[in-house]
GROMACS .gro file of C-alpha atoms in nm:
model
  307
    1UNK     CA    1  12.033  12.432  13.814
    2UNK     CA    2  12.330  12.282  13.997
    3UNK     CA    3  12.216  11.923  13.936
    4UNK     CA    4  12.140  12.001  13.572
    5UNK     CA    5  12.482  12.155  13.514
    6UNK     CA    6  12.652  11.863  13.685
    7UNK     CA    7  12.463  11.610  13.471
    8UNK     CA    8  12.555  11.803  13.159
    9UNK     CA    9  12.919  11.810  13.267
   10UNK     CA   10  12.927  11.435  13.331
   11UNK     CA   11  12.793  11.369  12.981
   12UNK     CA   12  13.008  11.626  12.800
   13UNK     CA   13  13.329  11.519  12.974
   14UNK     CA   14  13.263  11.146  12.942
   15UNK     CA   15  13.306  11.077  13.314
   16UNK     CA   16  13.096  10.894  13.570
   17UNK     CA   17  13.053  10.947  13.942
   18UNK     CA   18  13.299  10.752  14.155
   19UNK     CA   19  13.018  10.624  14.374
   20UNK     CA   20  13.032  10.865  14.662
   21UNK     CA   21  12.801  11.160  14.707
   22UNK     CA   22  12.924  11.504  14.605
   23UNK     CA   23  13.001  11.754  14.878
   24UNK     CA   24  12.874  12.110  14.875
   25UNK     CA   25  13.126  12.380  14.960
   26UNK     CA   26  12.945  12.619  15.193
   27UNK     CA   27  13.156  12.920  15.097
   28UNK     CA   28  13.156  12.881  14.718
   29UNK     CA   29  12.836  12.688  14.655
   30UNK     CA   30  13.038  12.446  14.441
   31UNK     CA   31  12.947  12.082  14.397
   32UNK     CA   32  13.267  11.881  14.417
   33UNK     CA   33  13.321  11.509  14.382
   34UNK     CA   34  13.539  11.226  14.258
   35UNK     CA   35  13.467  11.085  13.910
   36UNK     CA   36  13.614  10.822  13.679
   37UNK     CA   37  13.728  10.886  13.324
   38UNK     CA   38  13.675  10.641  13.037
   39UNK     CA   39  14.005  10.467  13.107
   40UNK     CA   40  13.924  10.425  13.476
   41UNK     CA   41  14.145  10.707  13.601
   42UNK     CA   42  14.014  10.904  13.896
   43UNK     CA   43  13.951  11.274  13.848
   44UNK     CA   44  13.792  11.558  14.039
   45UNK     CA   45  13.484  11.741  13.911
   46UNK     CA   46  13.392  12.087  14.041
   47UNK     CA   47  13.067  12.250  13.931
   48UNK     CA   48  12.961  12.602  14.031
   49UNK     CA   49  12.610  12.685  13.904
   50UNK     CA   50  12.497  13.036  13.823
   51UNK     CA   51  12.252  13.008  14.112
   52UNK     CA   52  12.547  13.009  14.355
   53UNK     CA   53  12.566  13.387  14.313
   54UNK     CA   54  12.792  13.649  14.161
   55UNK     CA   55  13.080  13.613  14.409
   56UNK     CA   56  13.093  13.234  14.378
   57UNK     CA   57  13.091  13.261  14.001
   58UNK     CA   58  13.369  13.521  14.008
   59UNK     CA   59  13.579  13.291  14.228
   60UNK     CA   60  13.512  12.994  14.000
   61UNK     CA   61  13.615  13.193  13.693
   62UNK     CA   62  13.928  13.303  13.880
   63UNK     CA   63  14.015  12.939  13.952
   64UNK     CA   64  13.956  12.836  13.590
   65UNK     CA   65  14.180  13.120  13.477
   66UNK     CA   66  14.447  13.013  13.726
   67UNK     CA   67  14.456  12.658  13.587
   68UNK     CA   68  14.466  12.782  13.230
   69UNK     CA   69  14.727  13.054  13.270
   70UNK     CA   70  14.936  13.003  13.582
   71UNK     CA   71  14.920  12.637  13.684
   72UNK     CA   72  15.189  12.541  13.430
   73UNK     CA   73  15.435  12.792  13.576
   74UNK     CA   74  15.371  12.815  13.952
   75UNK     CA   75  15.660  12.661  14.153
   76UNK     CA   76  15.433  12.431  14.357
   77UNK     CA   77  15.250  12.110  14.268
   78UNK     CA   78  14.889  12.160  14.162
   79UNK     CA   79  14.624  11.939  14.000
   80UNK     CA   80  14.620  11.950  13.619
   81UNK     CA   81  14.319  12.092  13.440
   82UNK     CA   82  14.181  11.822  13.210
   83UNK     CA   83  13.893  12.030  13.079
   84UNK     CA   84  13.670  12.315  13.184
   85UNK     CA   85  13.439  12.589  13.064
   86UNK     CA   86  13.212  12.871  13.170
   87UNK     CA   87  12.876  12.966  13.020
   88UNK     CA   88  12.540  13.098  13.123
   89UNK     CA   89  12.474  12.795  13.346
   90UNK     CA   90  12.793  12.829  13.552
   91UNK     CA   91  13.153  12.710  13.565
   92UNK     CA   92  13.288  12.353  13.531
   93UNK     CA   93  13.638  12.223  13.607
   94UNK     CA   94  13.764  11.868  13.560
   95UNK     CA   95  14.096  11.821  13.742
   96UNK     CA   96  14.334  11.533  13.785
   97UNK     CA   97  14.310  11.347  14.114
   98UNK     CA   98  14.587  11.480  14.337
   99UNK     CA   99  14.581  11.268  14.652
  100UNK     CA  100  14.394  11.314  14.978
  101UNK     CA  101  14.412  11.572  15.259
  102UNK     CA  102  14.514  11.471  15.611
  103UNK     CA  103  14.394  11.596  15.946
  104UNK     CA  104  14.621  11.875  16.068
  105UNK     CA  105  14.680  11.690  16.396
  106UNK     CA  106  14.855  11.410  16.204
  107UNK     CA  107  15.109  11.633  16.031
  108UNK     CA  108  15.472  11.577  16.126
  109UNK     CA  109  15.726  11.859  16.177
  110UNK     CA  110  15.882  11.752  15.847
  111UNK     CA  111  15.551  11.799  15.664
  112UNK     CA  112  15.502  12.142  15.818
  113UNK     CA  113  15.852  12.240  15.711
  114UNK     CA  114  15.785  12.117  15.359
  115UNK     CA  115  15.467  12.323  15.351
  116UNK     CA  116  15.657  12.633  15.463
  117UNK     CA  117  15.921  12.579  15.197
  118UNK     CA  118  15.661  12.528  14.924
  119UNK     CA  119  15.463  12.835  15.025
  120UNK     CA  120  15.783  13.040  15.020
  121UNK     CA  121  15.843  12.924  14.663
  122UNK     CA  122  15.494  13.037  14.563
  123UNK     CA  123  15.538  13.377  14.728
  124UNK     CA  124  15.879  13.426  14.568
  125UNK     CA  125  15.756  13.386  14.210
  126UNK     CA  126  15.708  13.715  14.021
  127UNK     CA  127  15.345  13.830  14.042
  128UNK     CA  128  15.157  13.786  13.712
  129UNK     CA  129  15.201  14.073  13.471
  130UNK     CA  130  14.850  14.031  13.331
  131UNK     CA  131  14.571  14.245  13.474
  132UNK     CA  132  14.289  14.107  13.683
  133UNK     CA  133  14.478  13.921  13.955
  134UNK     CA  134  14.396  14.175  14.225
  135UNK     CA  135  14.129  14.001  14.432
  136UNK     CA  136  13.882  14.144  14.687
  137UNK     CA  137  14.031  14.160  15.037
  138UNK     CA  138  13.762  14.076  15.297
  139UNK     CA  139  13.984  14.169  15.591
  140UNK     CA  140  14.064  14.519  15.468
  141UNK     CA  141  13.697  14.568  15.383
  142UNK     CA  142  13.602  14.463  15.737
  143UNK     CA  143  13.859  14.699  15.888
  144UNK     CA  144  13.703  14.985  15.690
  145UNK     CA  145  13.344  14.888  15.770
  146UNK     CA  146  13.337  14.661  16.078
  147UNK     CA  147  13.033  14.476  16.206
  148UNK     CA  148  13.072  14.627  16.552
  149UNK     CA  149  12.759  14.471  16.706
  150UNK     CA  150  12.862  14.122  16.594
  151UNK     CA  151  13.224  14.172  16.698
  152UNK     CA  152  13.128  14.309  17.038
  153UNK     CA  153  12.871  14.036  17.100
  154UNK     CA  154  13.128  13.762  17.042
  155UNK     CA  155  13.444  13.920  17.186
  156UNK     CA  156  13.318  14.166  17.448
  157UNK     CA  157  13.340  13.943  17.756
  158UNK     CA  158  13.622  13.725  17.623
  159UNK     CA  159  13.880  13.988  17.528
  160UNK     CA  160  13.949  14.266  17.783
  161UNK     CA  161  14.165  14.456  17.532
  162UNK     CA  162  13.886  14.471  17.270
  163UNK     CA  163  13.823  14.847  17.279
  164UNK     CA  164  14.193  14.928  17.239
  165UNK     CA  165  14.231  14.676  16.958
  166UNK     CA  166  13.928  14.804  16.766
  167UNK     CA  167  14.069  15.155  16.785
  168UNK     CA  168  14.399  15.031  16.637
  169UNK     CA  169  14.279  14.940  16.285
  170UNK     CA  170  14.537  15.172  16.127
  171UNK     CA  171  14.818  15.003  16.321
  172UNK     CA  172  14.694  14.659  16.215
  173UNK     CA  173  14.705  14.768  15.852
  174UNK     CA  174  15.050  14.922  15.890
  175UNK     CA  175  15.200  14.604  16.031
  176UNK     CA  176  15.027  14.369  15.788
  177UNK     CA  177  15.126  14.566  15.479
  178UNK     CA  178  15.501  14.595  15.550
  179UNK     CA  179  15.603  14.279  15.359
  180UNK     CA  180  15.552  14.355  14.986
  181UNK     CA  181  15.264  14.196  14.791
  182UNK     CA  182  15.304  13.850  14.639
  183UNK     CA  183  15.099  13.603  14.441
  184UNK     CA  184  14.914  13.427  14.722
  185UNK     CA  185  14.692  13.119  14.741
  186UNK     CA  186  14.413  13.305  14.919
  187UNK     CA  187  14.249  13.013  15.104
  188UNK     CA  188  14.552  12.848  15.255
  189UNK     CA  189  14.472  12.571  15.504
  190UNK     CA  190  14.542  12.201  15.542
  191UNK     CA  191  14.209  12.090  15.392
  192UNK     CA  192  14.327  12.248  15.066
  193UNK     CA  193  14.657  12.061  15.070
  194UNK     CA  194  14.656  11.703  14.946
  195UNK     CA  195  14.929  11.444  14.992
  196UNK     CA  196  15.066  11.244  14.703
  197UNK     CA  197  15.355  11.030  14.814
  198UNK     CA  198  15.608  11.261  14.977
  199UNK     CA  199  15.476  11.563  14.786
  200UNK     CA  200  15.221  11.824  14.885
  201UNK     CA  201  14.969  11.942  14.626
  202UNK     CA  202  14.804  12.285  14.650
  203UNK     CA  203  14.433  12.275  14.560
  204UNK     CA  204  14.136  12.516  14.550
  205UNK     CA  205  14.268  12.832  14.383
  206UNK     CA  206  13.939  13.023  14.376
  207UNK     CA  207  14.064  13.326  14.566
  208UNK     CA  208  14.425  13.322  14.441
  209UNK     CA  209  14.571  13.657  14.344
  210UNK     CA  210  14.812  13.933  14.436
  211UNK     CA  211  14.802  14.039  14.800
  212UNK     CA  212  14.969  14.027  15.140
  213UNK     CA  213  15.185  13.719  15.206
  214UNK     CA  214  15.080  13.724  15.572
  215UNK     CA  215  14.726  13.633  15.464
  216UNK     CA  216  14.831  13.280  15.367
  217UNK     CA  217  15.056  13.224  15.668
  218UNK     CA  218  14.812  13.354  15.928
  219UNK     CA  219  14.500  13.188  15.786
  220UNK     CA  220  14.665  12.849  15.825
  221UNK     CA  221  14.664  12.902  16.202
  222UNK     CA  222  14.313  13.052  16.201
  223UNK     CA  223  14.182  12.729  16.050
  224UNK     CA  224  14.378  12.484  16.269
  225UNK     CA  225  14.314  12.657  16.603
  226UNK     CA  226  13.952  12.543  16.663
  227UNK     CA  227  14.057  12.179  16.623
  228UNK     CA  228  14.335  12.212  16.877
  229UNK     CA  229  14.635  12.204  16.641
  230UNK     CA  230  14.902  12.471  16.683
  231UNK     CA  231  15.104  12.536  16.369
  232UNK     CA  232  15.460  12.455  16.482
  233UNK     CA  233  15.761  12.686  16.447
  234UNK     CA  234  15.896  12.451  16.177
  235UNK     CA  235  15.646  12.598  15.932
  236UNK     CA  236  15.744  12.965  15.972
  237UNK     CA  237  16.112  12.876  16.012
  238UNK     CA  238  16.113  12.693  15.679
  239UNK     CA  239  15.913  12.967  15.510
  240UNK     CA  240  16.150  13.243  15.619
  241UNK     CA  241  16.456  13.030  15.542
  242UNK     CA  242  16.343  13.010  15.180
  243UNK     CA  243  16.238  13.373  15.139
  244UNK     CA  244  16.491  13.647  15.061
  245UNK     CA  245  16.450  13.795  15.409
  246UNK     CA  246  16.724  14.033  15.521
  247UNK     CA  247  16.893  13.973  15.855
  248UNK     CA  248  16.695  14.158  16.121
  249UNK     CA  249  16.371  14.152  15.924
  250UNK     CA  250  16.229  13.840  16.086
  251UNK     CA  251  16.070  14.049  16.361
  252UNK     CA  252  15.890  14.256  16.095
  253UNK     CA  253  15.747  13.940  15.942
  254UNK     CA  254  15.642  13.803  16.278
  255UNK     CA  255  15.468  14.129  16.372
  256UNK     CA  256  15.284  14.111  16.039
  257UNK     CA  257  15.169  13.754  16.113
  258UNK     CA  258  15.049  13.842  16.462
  259UNK     CA  259  14.856  14.141  16.327
  260UNK     CA  260  14.705  13.944  16.037
  261UNK     CA  261  14.590  13.649  16.248
  262UNK     CA  262  14.453  13.864  16.529
  263UNK     CA  263  14.273  14.095  16.286
  264UNK     CA  264  14.118  13.795  16.111
  265UNK     CA  265  13.993  13.654  16.441
  266UNK     CA  266  13.855  13.988  16.559
  267UNK     CA  267  13.697  14.129  16.245
  268UNK     CA  268  13.607  13.819  16.040
  269UNK     CA  269  13.575  13.513  16.265
  270UNK     CA  270  13.263  13.582  16.480
  271UNK     CA  271  13.010  13.471  16.213
  272UNK     CA  272  13.191  13.136  16.186
  273UNK     CA  273  13.163  13.062  16.558
  274UNK     CA  274  12.830  12.890  16.489
  275UNK     CA  275  13.012  12.622  16.289
  276UNK     CA  276  13.230  12.526  16.588
  277UNK     CA  277  13.165  12.357  16.921
  278UNK     CA  278  13.222  12.516  17.260
  279UNK     CA  279  13.571  12.373  17.289
  280UNK     CA  280  13.672  12.509  16.949
  281UNK     CA  281  13.538  12.853  17.038
  282UNK     CA  282  13.728  12.848  17.367
  283UNK     CA  283  14.050  12.770  17.181
  284UNK     CA  284  13.996  13.060  16.943
  285UNK     CA  285  13.934  13.299  17.231
  286UNK     CA  286  14.244  13.176  17.414
  287UNK     CA  287  14.449  13.222  17.096
  288UNK     CA  288  14.316  13.574  17.045
  289UNK     CA  289  14.407  13.677  17.401
  290UNK     CA  290  14.764  13.553  17.352
  291UNK     CA  291  14.793  13.733  17.017
  292UNK     CA  292  14.649  14.051  17.168
  293UNK     CA  293  14.923  14.053  17.430
  294UNK     CA  294  15.186  14.015  17.158
  295UNK     CA  295  15.027  14.287  16.947
  296UNK     CA  296  14.993  14.541  17.230
  297UNK     CA  297  15.309  14.462  17.427
  298UNK     CA  298  15.567  14.348  17.170
  299UNK     CA  299  15.863  14.435  17.395
  300UNK     CA  300  15.732  14.233  17.686
  301UNK     CA  301  15.628  13.919  17.499
  302UNK     CA  302  15.783  13.730  17.211
  303UNK     CA  303  15.615  13.810  16.878
  304UNK     CA  304  15.656  13.446  16.775
  305UNK     CA  305  15.324  13.373  16.597
  306UNK     CA  306  15.345  12.998  16.652
  307UNK     CA  307  15.375  12.991  17.030
   0.00000   0.00000   0.00000
């Protein structure tokens, strides 16, 4: 069905493949690829067939809604929706081409600071008044119903503090939920940020909605850690400098980021270990041990989430 829907979309939208093969997003089941419009302009075609499953379809509908309702007003740069629809076969989006992503290792401190500033702008906008922007929260669901065998199998020998941490789910939630909810991107990492000149463009809004701001900030580090890139202090510094954070509240934010990143690694990351090599897994385990020390002994170690 995916190929059929894509062929129908190409015909209906009057676009042709740009020559490269489409990629398949493992999480969403979406077929994504570069196309050319009648005038030769590059565009980006995303197709999510009904066969991708209920969750993938819900995320695709959420993204289509974002581009229709919120893209014109969010205070960050995003691709423009040229056309799109949903029907019994799935969801189709045709978006303007918005540049290319760069490997996280190549980012300069200035780019990280720009990203922090832009994310702060997104989180500062008033959450949408319309209903339906509350999205499922996989981390809170995992805290309520953890896969203890999988967690223990991956972390048991690598994290001496595991038993104490697993018994501290309520404390994780308390720290993460101190900063008030915002409109968040929901899948915030460098592969979803494209570069167009000196500007950064935020892409892939499938899981956007109202939730914890720490989700976006912490997930950035979760995604860069296996590849060996440490998100520099310039990112968090710029973010907090552009948020209305009261003097003395920085420590609260940093405790929230430590809790969010560590909880994500403990409760959600083990199934993704198979997609990483031994070196990447070792980096994640090293990062978790450092975060565990900061979580358990905040007075003895700096809570700085970027160190």
